[in-house]
Short mmCIF file of C-alpha atoms in Angstrom, two decimals:
data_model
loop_
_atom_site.label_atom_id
_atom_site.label_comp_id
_atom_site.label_asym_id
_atom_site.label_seq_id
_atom_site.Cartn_x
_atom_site.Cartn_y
_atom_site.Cartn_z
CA UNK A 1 3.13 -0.32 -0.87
CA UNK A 2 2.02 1.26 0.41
CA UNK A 3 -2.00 2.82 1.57
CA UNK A 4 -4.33 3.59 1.70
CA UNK A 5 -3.80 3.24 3.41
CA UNK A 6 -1.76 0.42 2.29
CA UNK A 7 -3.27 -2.30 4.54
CA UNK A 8 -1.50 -5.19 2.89
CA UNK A 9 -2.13 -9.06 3.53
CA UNK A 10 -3.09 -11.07 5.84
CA UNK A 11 -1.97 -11.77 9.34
CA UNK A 12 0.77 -14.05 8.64
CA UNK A 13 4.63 -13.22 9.92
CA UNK A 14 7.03 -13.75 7.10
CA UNK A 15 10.53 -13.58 8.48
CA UNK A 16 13.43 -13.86 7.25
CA UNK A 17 17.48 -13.08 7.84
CA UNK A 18 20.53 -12.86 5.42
CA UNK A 19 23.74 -13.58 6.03
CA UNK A 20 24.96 -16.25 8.60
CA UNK A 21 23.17 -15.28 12.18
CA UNK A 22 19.90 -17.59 12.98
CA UNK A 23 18.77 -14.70 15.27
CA UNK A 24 15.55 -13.43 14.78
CA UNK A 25 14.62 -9.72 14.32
CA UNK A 26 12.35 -8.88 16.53
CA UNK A 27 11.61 -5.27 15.81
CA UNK A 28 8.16 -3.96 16.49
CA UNK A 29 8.05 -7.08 19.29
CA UNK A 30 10.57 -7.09 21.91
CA UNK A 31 13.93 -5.89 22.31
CA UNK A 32 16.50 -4.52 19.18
CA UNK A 33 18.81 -7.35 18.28
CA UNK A 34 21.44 -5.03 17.01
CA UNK A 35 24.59 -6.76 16.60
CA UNK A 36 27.48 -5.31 16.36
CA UNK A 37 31.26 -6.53 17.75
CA UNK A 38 32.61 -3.52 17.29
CA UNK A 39 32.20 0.00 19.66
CA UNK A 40 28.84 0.33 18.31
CA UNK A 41 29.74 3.63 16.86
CA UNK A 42 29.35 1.87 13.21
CA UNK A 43 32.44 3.48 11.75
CA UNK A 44 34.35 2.70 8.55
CA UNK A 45 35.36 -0.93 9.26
CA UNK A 46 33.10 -2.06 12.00
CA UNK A 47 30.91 -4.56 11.52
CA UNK A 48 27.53 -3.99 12.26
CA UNK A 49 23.95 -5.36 11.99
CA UNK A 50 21.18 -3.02 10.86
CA UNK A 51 17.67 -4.04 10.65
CA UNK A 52 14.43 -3.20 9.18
CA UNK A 53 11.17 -3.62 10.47
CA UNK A 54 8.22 -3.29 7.39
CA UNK A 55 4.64 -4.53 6.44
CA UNK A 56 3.49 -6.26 3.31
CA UNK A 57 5.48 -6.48 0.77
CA UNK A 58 8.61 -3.83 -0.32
CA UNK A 59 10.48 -5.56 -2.95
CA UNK A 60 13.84 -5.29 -1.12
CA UNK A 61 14.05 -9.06 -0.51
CA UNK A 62 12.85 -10.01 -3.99
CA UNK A 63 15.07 -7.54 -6.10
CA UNK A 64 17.97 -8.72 -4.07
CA UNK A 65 18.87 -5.35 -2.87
CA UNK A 66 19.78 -6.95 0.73
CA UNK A 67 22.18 -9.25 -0.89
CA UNK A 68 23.62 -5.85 -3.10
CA UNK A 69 24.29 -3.51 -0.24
CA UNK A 70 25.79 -6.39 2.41
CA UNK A 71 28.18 -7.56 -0.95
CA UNK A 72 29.18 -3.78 -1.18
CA UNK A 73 29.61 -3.28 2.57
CA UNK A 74 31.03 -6.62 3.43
CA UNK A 75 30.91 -5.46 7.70
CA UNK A 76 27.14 -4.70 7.56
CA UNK A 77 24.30 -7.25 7.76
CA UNK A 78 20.90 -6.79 6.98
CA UNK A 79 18.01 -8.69 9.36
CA UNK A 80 14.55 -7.98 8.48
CA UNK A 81 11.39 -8.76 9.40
CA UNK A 82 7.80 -8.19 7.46
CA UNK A 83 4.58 -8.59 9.16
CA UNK A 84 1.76 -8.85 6.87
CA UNK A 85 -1.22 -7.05 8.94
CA UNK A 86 -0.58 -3.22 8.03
CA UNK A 87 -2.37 -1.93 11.34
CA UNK A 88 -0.92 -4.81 13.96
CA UNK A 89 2.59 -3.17 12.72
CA UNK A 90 1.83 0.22 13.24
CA UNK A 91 0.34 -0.05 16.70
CA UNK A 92 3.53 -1.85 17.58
CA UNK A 93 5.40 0.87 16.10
CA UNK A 94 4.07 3.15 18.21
CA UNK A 95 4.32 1.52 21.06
CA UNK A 96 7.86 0.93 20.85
CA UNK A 97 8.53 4.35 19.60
CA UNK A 98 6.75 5.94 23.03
CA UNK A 99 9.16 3.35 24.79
CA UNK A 100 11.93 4.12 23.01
CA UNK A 101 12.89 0.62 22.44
CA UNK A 102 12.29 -2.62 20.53
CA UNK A 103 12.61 -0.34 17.26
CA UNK A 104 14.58 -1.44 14.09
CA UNK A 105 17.11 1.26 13.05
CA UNK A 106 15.03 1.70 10.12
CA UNK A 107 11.24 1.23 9.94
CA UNK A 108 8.91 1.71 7.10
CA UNK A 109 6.14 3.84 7.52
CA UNK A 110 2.51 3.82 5.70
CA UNK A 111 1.37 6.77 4.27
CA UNK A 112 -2.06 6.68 6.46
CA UNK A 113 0.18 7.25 9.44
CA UNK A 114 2.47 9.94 7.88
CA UNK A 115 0.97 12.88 9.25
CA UNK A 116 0.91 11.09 13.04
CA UNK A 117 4.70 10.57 12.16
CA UNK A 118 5.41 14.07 11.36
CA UNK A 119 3.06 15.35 13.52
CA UNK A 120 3.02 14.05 17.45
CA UNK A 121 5.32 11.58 16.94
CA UNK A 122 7.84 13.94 14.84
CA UNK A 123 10.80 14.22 17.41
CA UNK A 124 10.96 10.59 17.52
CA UNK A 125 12.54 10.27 13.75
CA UNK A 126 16.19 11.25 12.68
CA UNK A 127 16.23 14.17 10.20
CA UNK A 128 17.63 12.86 6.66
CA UNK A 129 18.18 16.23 5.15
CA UNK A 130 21.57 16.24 5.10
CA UNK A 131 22.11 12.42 4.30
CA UNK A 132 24.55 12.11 1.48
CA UNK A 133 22.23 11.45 -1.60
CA UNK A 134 19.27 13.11 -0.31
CA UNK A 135 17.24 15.52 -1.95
CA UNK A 136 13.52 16.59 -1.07
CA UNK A 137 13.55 17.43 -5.15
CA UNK A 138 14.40 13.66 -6.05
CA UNK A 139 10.91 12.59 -4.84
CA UNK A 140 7.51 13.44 -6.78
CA UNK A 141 6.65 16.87 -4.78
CA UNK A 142 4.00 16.12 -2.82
CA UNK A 143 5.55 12.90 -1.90
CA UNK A 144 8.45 14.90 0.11
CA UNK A 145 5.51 17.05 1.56
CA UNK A 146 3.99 14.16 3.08
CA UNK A 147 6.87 13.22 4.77
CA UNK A 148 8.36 16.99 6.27
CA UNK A 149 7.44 18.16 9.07
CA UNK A 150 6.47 21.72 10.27
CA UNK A 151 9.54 23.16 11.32
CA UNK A 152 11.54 21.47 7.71
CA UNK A 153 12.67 17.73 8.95
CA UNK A 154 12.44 15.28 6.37
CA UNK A 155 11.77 12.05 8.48
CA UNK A 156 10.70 9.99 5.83
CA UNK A 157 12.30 8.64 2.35
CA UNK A 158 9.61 7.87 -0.14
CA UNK A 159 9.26 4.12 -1.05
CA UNK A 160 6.68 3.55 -3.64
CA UNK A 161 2.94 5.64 -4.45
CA UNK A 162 -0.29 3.60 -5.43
CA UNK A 163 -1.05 5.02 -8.68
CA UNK A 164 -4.71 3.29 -9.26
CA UNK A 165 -6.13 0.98 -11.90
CA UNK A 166 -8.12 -1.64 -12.33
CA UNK A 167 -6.97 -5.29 -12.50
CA UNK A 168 -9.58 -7.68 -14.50
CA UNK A 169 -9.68 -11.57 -15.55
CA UNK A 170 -10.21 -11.50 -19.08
CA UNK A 171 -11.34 -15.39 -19.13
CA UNK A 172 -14.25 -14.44 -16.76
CA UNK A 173 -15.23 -10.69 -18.80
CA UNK A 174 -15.13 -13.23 -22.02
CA UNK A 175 -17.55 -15.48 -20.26
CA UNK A 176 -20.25 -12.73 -18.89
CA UNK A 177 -20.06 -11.11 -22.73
CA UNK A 178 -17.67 -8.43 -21.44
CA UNK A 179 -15.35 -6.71 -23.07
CA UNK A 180 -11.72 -8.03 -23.03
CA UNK A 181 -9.39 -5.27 -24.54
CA UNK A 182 -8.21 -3.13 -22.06
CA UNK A 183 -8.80 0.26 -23.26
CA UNK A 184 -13.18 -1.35 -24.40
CA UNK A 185 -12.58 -1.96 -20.65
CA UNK A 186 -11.80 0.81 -19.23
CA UNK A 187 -14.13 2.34 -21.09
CA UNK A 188 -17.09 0.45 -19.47
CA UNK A 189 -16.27 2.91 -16.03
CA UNK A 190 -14.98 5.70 -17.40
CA UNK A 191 -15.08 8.85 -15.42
CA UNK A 192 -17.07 7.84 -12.51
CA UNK A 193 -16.78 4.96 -9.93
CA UNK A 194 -20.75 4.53 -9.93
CA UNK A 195 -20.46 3.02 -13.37
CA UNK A 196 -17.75 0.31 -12.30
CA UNK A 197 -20.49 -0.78 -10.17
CA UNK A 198 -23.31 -0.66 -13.27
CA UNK A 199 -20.13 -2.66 -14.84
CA UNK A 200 -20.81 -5.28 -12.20
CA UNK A 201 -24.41 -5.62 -12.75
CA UNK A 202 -23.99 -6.08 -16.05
CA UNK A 203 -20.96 -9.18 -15.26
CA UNK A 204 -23.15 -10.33 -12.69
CA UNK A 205 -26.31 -11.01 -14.97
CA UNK A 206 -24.10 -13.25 -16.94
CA UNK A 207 -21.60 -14.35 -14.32
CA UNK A 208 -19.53 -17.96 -14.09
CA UNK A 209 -21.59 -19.76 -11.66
CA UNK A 210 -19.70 -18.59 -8.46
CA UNK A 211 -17.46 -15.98 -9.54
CA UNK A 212 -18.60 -12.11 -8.85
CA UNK A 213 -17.76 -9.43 -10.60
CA UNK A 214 -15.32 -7.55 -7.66
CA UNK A 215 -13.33 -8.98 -4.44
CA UNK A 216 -14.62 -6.78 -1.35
CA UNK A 217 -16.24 -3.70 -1.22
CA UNK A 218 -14.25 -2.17 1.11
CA UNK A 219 -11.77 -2.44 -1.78
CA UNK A 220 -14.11 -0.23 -4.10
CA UNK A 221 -14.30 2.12 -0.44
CA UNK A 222 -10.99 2.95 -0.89
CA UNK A 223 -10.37 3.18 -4.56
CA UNK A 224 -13.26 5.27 -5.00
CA UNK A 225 -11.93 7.49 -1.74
CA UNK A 226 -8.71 7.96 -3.01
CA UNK A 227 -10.11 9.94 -5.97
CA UNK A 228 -11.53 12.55 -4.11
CA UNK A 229 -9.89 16.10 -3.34
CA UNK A 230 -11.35 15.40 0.36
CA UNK A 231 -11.01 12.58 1.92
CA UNK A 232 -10.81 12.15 6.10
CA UNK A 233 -9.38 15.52 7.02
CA UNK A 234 -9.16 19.34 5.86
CA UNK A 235 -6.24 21.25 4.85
CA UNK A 236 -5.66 22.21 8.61
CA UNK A 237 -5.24 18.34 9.68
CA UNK A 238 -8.73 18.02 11.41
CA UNK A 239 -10.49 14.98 10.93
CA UNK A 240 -13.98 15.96 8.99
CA UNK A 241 -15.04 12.66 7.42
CA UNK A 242 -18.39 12.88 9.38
CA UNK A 243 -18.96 15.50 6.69
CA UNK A 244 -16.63 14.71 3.72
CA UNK A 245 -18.02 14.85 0.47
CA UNK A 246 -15.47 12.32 -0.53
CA UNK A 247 -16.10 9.87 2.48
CA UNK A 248 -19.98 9.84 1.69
CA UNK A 249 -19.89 9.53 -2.37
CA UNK A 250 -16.85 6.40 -1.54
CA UNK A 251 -19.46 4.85 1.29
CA UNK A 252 -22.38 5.49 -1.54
CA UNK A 253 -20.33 3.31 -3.56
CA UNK A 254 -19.26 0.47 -1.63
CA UNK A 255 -22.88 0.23 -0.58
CA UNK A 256 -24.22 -0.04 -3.59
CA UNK A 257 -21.32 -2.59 -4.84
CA UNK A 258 -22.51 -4.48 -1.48
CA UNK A 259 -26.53 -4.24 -2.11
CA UNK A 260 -25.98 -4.85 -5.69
CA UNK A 261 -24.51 -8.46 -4.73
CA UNK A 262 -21.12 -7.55 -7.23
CA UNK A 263 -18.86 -8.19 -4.23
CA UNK A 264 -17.66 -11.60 -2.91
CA UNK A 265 -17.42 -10.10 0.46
CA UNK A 266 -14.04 -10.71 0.97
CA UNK A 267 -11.35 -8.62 3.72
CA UNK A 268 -8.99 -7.66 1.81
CA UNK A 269 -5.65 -9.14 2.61
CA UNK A 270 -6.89 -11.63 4.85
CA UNK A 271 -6.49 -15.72 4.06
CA UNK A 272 -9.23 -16.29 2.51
CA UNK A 273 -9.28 -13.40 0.00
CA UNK A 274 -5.69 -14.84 -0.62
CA UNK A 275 -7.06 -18.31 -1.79
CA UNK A 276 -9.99 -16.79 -4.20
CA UNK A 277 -7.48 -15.69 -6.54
CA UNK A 278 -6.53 -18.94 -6.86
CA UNK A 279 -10.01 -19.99 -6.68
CA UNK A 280 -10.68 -17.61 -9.59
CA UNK A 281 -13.60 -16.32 -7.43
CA UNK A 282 -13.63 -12.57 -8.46
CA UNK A 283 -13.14 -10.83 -11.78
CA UNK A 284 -11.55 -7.52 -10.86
CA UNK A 285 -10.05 -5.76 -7.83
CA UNK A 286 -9.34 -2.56 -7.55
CA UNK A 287 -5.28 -2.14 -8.47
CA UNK A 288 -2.82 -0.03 -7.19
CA UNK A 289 0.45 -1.04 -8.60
CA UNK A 290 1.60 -2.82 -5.54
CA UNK A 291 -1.43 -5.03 -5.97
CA UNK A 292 -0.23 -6.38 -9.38
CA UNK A 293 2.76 -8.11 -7.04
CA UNK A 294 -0.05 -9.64 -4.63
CA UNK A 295 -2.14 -10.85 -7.96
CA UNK A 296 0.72 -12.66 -9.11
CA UNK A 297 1.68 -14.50 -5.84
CA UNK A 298 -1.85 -15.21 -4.88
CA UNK A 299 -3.55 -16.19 -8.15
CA UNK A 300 -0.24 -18.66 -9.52
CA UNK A 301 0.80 -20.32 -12.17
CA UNK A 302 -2.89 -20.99 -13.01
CA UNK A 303 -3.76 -17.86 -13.21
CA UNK A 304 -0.35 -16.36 -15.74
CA UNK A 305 -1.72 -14.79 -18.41
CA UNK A 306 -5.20 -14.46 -17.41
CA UNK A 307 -5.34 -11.15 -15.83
CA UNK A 308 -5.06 -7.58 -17.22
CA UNK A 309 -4.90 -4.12 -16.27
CA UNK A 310 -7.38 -1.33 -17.66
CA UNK A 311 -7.11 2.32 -16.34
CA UNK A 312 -9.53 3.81 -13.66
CA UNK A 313 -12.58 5.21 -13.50
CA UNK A 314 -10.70 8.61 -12.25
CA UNK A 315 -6.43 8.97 -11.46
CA UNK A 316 -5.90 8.38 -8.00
CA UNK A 317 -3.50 7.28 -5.54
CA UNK A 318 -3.89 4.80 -2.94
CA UNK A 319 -1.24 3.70 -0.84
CA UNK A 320 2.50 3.99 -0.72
CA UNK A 321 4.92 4.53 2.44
CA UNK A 322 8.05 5.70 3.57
CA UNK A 323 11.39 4.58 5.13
CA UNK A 324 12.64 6.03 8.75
CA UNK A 325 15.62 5.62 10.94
CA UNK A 326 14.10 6.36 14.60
CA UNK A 327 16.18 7.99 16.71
CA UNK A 328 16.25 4.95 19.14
CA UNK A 329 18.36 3.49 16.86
CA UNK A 330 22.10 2.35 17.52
CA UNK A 331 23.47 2.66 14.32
CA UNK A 332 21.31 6.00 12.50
CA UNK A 333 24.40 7.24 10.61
CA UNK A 334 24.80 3.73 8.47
CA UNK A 335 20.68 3.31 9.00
CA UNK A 336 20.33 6.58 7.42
CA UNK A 337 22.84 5.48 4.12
CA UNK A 338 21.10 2.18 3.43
CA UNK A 339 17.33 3.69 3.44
CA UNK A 340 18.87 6.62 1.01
CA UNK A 341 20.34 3.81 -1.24
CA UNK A 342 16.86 1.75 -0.94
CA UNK A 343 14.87 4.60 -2.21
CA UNK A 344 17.15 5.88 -4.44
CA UNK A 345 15.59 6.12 -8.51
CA UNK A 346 18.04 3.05 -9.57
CA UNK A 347 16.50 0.74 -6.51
CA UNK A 348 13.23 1.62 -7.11
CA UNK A 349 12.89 0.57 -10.36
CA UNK A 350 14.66 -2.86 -9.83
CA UNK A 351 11.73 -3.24 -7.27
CA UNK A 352 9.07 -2.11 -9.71
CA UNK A 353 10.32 -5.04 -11.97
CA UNK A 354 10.24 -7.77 -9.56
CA UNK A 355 6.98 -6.78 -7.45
CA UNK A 356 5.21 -4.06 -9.26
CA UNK A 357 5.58 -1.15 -6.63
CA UNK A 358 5.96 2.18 -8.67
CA UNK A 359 8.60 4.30 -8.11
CA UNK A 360 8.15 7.58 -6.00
CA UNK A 361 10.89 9.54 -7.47
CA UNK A 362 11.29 11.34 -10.32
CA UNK A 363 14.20 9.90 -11.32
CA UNK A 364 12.67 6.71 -10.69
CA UNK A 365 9.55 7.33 -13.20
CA UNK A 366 11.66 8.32 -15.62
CA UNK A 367 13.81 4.94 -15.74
CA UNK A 368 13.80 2.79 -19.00
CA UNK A 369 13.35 -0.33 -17.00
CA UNK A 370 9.74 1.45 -15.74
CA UNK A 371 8.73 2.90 -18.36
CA UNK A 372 8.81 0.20 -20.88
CA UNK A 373 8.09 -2.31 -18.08
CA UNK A 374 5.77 -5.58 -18.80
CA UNK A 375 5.04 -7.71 -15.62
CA UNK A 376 5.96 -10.98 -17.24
CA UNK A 377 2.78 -12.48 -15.09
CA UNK A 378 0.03 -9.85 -16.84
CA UNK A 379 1.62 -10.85 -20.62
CA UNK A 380 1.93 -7.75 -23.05
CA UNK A 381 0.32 -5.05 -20.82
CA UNK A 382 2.34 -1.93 -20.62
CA UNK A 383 2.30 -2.05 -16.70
CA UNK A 384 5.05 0.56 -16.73
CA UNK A 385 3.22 3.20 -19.34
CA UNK A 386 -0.30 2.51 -17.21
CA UNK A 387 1.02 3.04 -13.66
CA UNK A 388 3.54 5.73 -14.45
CA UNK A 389 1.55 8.05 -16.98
CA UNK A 390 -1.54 7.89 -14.05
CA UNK A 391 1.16 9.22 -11.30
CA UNK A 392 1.35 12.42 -13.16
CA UNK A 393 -2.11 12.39 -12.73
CA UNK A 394 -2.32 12.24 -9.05
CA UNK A 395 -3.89 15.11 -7.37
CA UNK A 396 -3.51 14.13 -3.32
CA UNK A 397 -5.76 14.90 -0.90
CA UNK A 398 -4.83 16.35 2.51
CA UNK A 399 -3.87 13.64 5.50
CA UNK A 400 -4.51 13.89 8.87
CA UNK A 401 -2.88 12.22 11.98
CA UNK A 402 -6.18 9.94 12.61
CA UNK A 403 -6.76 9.75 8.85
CA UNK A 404 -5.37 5.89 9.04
CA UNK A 405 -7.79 4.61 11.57
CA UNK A 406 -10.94 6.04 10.11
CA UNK A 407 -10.05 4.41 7.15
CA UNK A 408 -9.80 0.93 9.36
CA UNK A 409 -12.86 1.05 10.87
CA UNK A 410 -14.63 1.88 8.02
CA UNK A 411 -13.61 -0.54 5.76
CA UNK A 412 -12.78 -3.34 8.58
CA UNK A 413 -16.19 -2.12 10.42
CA UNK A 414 -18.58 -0.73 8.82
CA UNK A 415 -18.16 -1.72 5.07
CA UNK A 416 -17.64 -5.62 5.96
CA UNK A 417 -20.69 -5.13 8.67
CA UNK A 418 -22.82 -4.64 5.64
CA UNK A 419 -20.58 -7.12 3.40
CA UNK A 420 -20.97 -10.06 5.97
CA UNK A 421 -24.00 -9.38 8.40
CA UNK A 422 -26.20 -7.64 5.83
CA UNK A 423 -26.40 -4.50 8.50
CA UNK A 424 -28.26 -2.01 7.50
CA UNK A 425 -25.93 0.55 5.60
CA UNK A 426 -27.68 3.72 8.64
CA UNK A 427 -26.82 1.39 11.57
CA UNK A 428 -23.24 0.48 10.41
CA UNK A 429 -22.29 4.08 9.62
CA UNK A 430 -23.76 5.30 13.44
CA UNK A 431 -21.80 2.28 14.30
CA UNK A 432 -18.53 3.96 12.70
CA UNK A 433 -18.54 7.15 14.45
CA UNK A 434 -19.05 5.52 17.88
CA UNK A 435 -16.08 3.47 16.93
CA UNK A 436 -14.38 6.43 15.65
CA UNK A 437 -15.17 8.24 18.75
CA UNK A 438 -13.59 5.15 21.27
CA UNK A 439 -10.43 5.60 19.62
CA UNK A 440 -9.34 8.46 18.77
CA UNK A 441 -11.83 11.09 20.74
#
């Protein structure tokens, strides 16, 4: 899932509970609703009730891996509870991590916020080290990095990475004399993000009446971001996006996307750009392979077969996250086993199969069911061969504590100020670092 940040969906609360209580999580909102009736030290043979607070959308629920671990340990039930708006969770999460309360015994953790988690808010997390099943080598290498903090801790378990490519309707390319085959395609933007937009021009000219070419340019913002080697902040942690080579050629982009008129102006993950893919209204967006789950869901029945997946302009990564037991929690022993089995190679690929989100462990990568894996919505495309062989590719770029709101208030800000009110693109950028400055200093 996710980053990127991985700012998934819109602001709608899905919630939902296995097993037989009616009660409603309500991590990341009020009080913990653990529920054990036994001493609540979660030993062998009490029964207990762990829950898990996440954003967007992790596969657990889909895959059935709930409904695997609570048949394997009949005296645990699972509660969860998803909220779609990536930033509204984590500014919960914090809160309730200051307080100390309110937290789920494990919450998932965006890979935007990573370095806040290991950094300030480090001694808040349980070290999972030692966790039976646990190995800093299982995950991709700078994965595990991401997640360990400076004096060792591993406080985070890898979910998924973002490996990028590029998601296209091959009914609308046929229609503006595009290419259809996926590797003419990709061939179109080869090497440079620039040309995706020239791509767009060239759609545009001979565009359905009504469609355009890509969904938001704040979506291009990021893709095209999450190429370079610099993004918000240095090696050291220090936010330099004022100065980023990497912010300024992404922003160079998504203004261009913008001025060019490619873009159907849409926030991404919002209700609206949820009904365009149903509304056919946009020909591409920019595809991490958590996106192909979202593509599916959004775009329906109507919309099977229609879409296809060509590779990037450049190998990138956006999004992905992390699972975390907080130390608040009652039960971080049994907390700690559940997010190991969640993330382990075996899990992740059932979840890759059922919702597209790539696997962030070796092992993981490596499975049968991954590599040779077809998304049954996207026909014949080798989803598993596309997404996997790019994550080899991935060169990440250093992330800083702040790096996750700069990234919101550029995209949500400043991008979409020029998307929606036409701003002009000087104004909206001075208009970013005052914003910038209000929040974090």
């Amino acid at each position: 899932m996710r980053t990127t940040s991985r700012p998934r969906r819109a602001a709608v609360l899905a919630t939902a509970v296995l097993a037989s209580s009616a009660l409603l999580l309500t991590a990341c909102g009020s009080g913990s609703t653990h529920a054990s009736d036994g001493s609540g030290s979660g030993g062998s043979g009490d029964r207990i009730t762990l829950t898990v607070g996440d954003f967007g959308t992790f596969g657990y629920k889909e895959a059935g891996l709930y409904d695997e671990y609570t048949a394997a340990h009949p005296n645990i039930t699972i509660k969860y509870e998803t909220t779609q708006d990536g930033q509204k969770y984590w500014d919960a999460l914090t809160t309730h991590l200051g307080a100390g309360s309110g937290l789920a015994d494990i919450q998932a953790v965006e890979v935007g916020y990573i370095a806040q988690a290991t950094g300030t808010l480090a001694g808040k997390f349980t070290d999972l080290r030692t966790v039976d099943g646990v190995n800093p080598a299982n995950w991709l290498p700078w994965k595990s990095k991401q997640a360990t903090t400076a004096n060792g801790a591993l406080i985070g378990l890898g979910t998924d990475i973002g490996p990028m490519a590029v998601c296209y309707r091959k009914d609308l390319f046929e229609q503006a004399g595009l290419p259809t085959d996926r590797a003419e395609v990709a061939k179109l933007w080869q090497g440079d993000w620039s040309k995706f937009v020239e791509a767009g021009r060239q759609y545009q000219a001979k565009a359905q009446a009504g469609t355009f070419f890509t969904d938001s340019a704040s979506g291009l913002f990021n893709a095209a971001l999450s190429a370079e080697p610099q993004q918000y902040s240095n090696d050291a942690g220090k936010l330099v996006f004022k100065d980023s080579p990497g912010v300024k050629k992404a922003w160079d982009v998504a203004v261009s996307a913008s001025q060019a008129k490619i873009s159907a102006g849409l926030r991404q993950f919002q209700d609206p750009w949820n009904a365009a893919f149903a509304n056919g209204k946009f020909a591409t967006v920019v595809c991490p392979s958590w996106m192909t789950g979202l593509i599916s869901k959004y775009s329906g029945d109507a919309g099977k077969g229609k879409w296809d997946i060509a590779a990037a302009p450049v190998a990138s990564n956006w999004g992905g996250a992390f699972l975390t037991v907080p130390k608040a929690g009652k039960h971080q022993k049994e907390a700690a086993a559940l997010a190991a089995w969640l993330t382990a190679p075996e899990q992740q690929a059932k979840v890759f199969t059922k919702v597209g989100n790539l696997p962030s462990t070796v092992g993981g990568l490596q499975q049968p069911a991954v590599q040779g894996a077809k998304l049954d919505y996207f026909g014949d495309t080798p989803t598993g061969q596309i997404f996997a062989s790019t994550a080899q590719a991935i060169k990440p770029a250093p992330i800083g504590e702040q790096d996750g709101t700069v990234k919101t208030v550029i995209t949500d800000n400043g991008v979409l100020d020029i998307e929606e009110h036409g701003t002009d693109p000087a104004k909206a950028w001075q208009n970013v670092l005052k914003l910038v400055a209000d929040k974090v200093g």
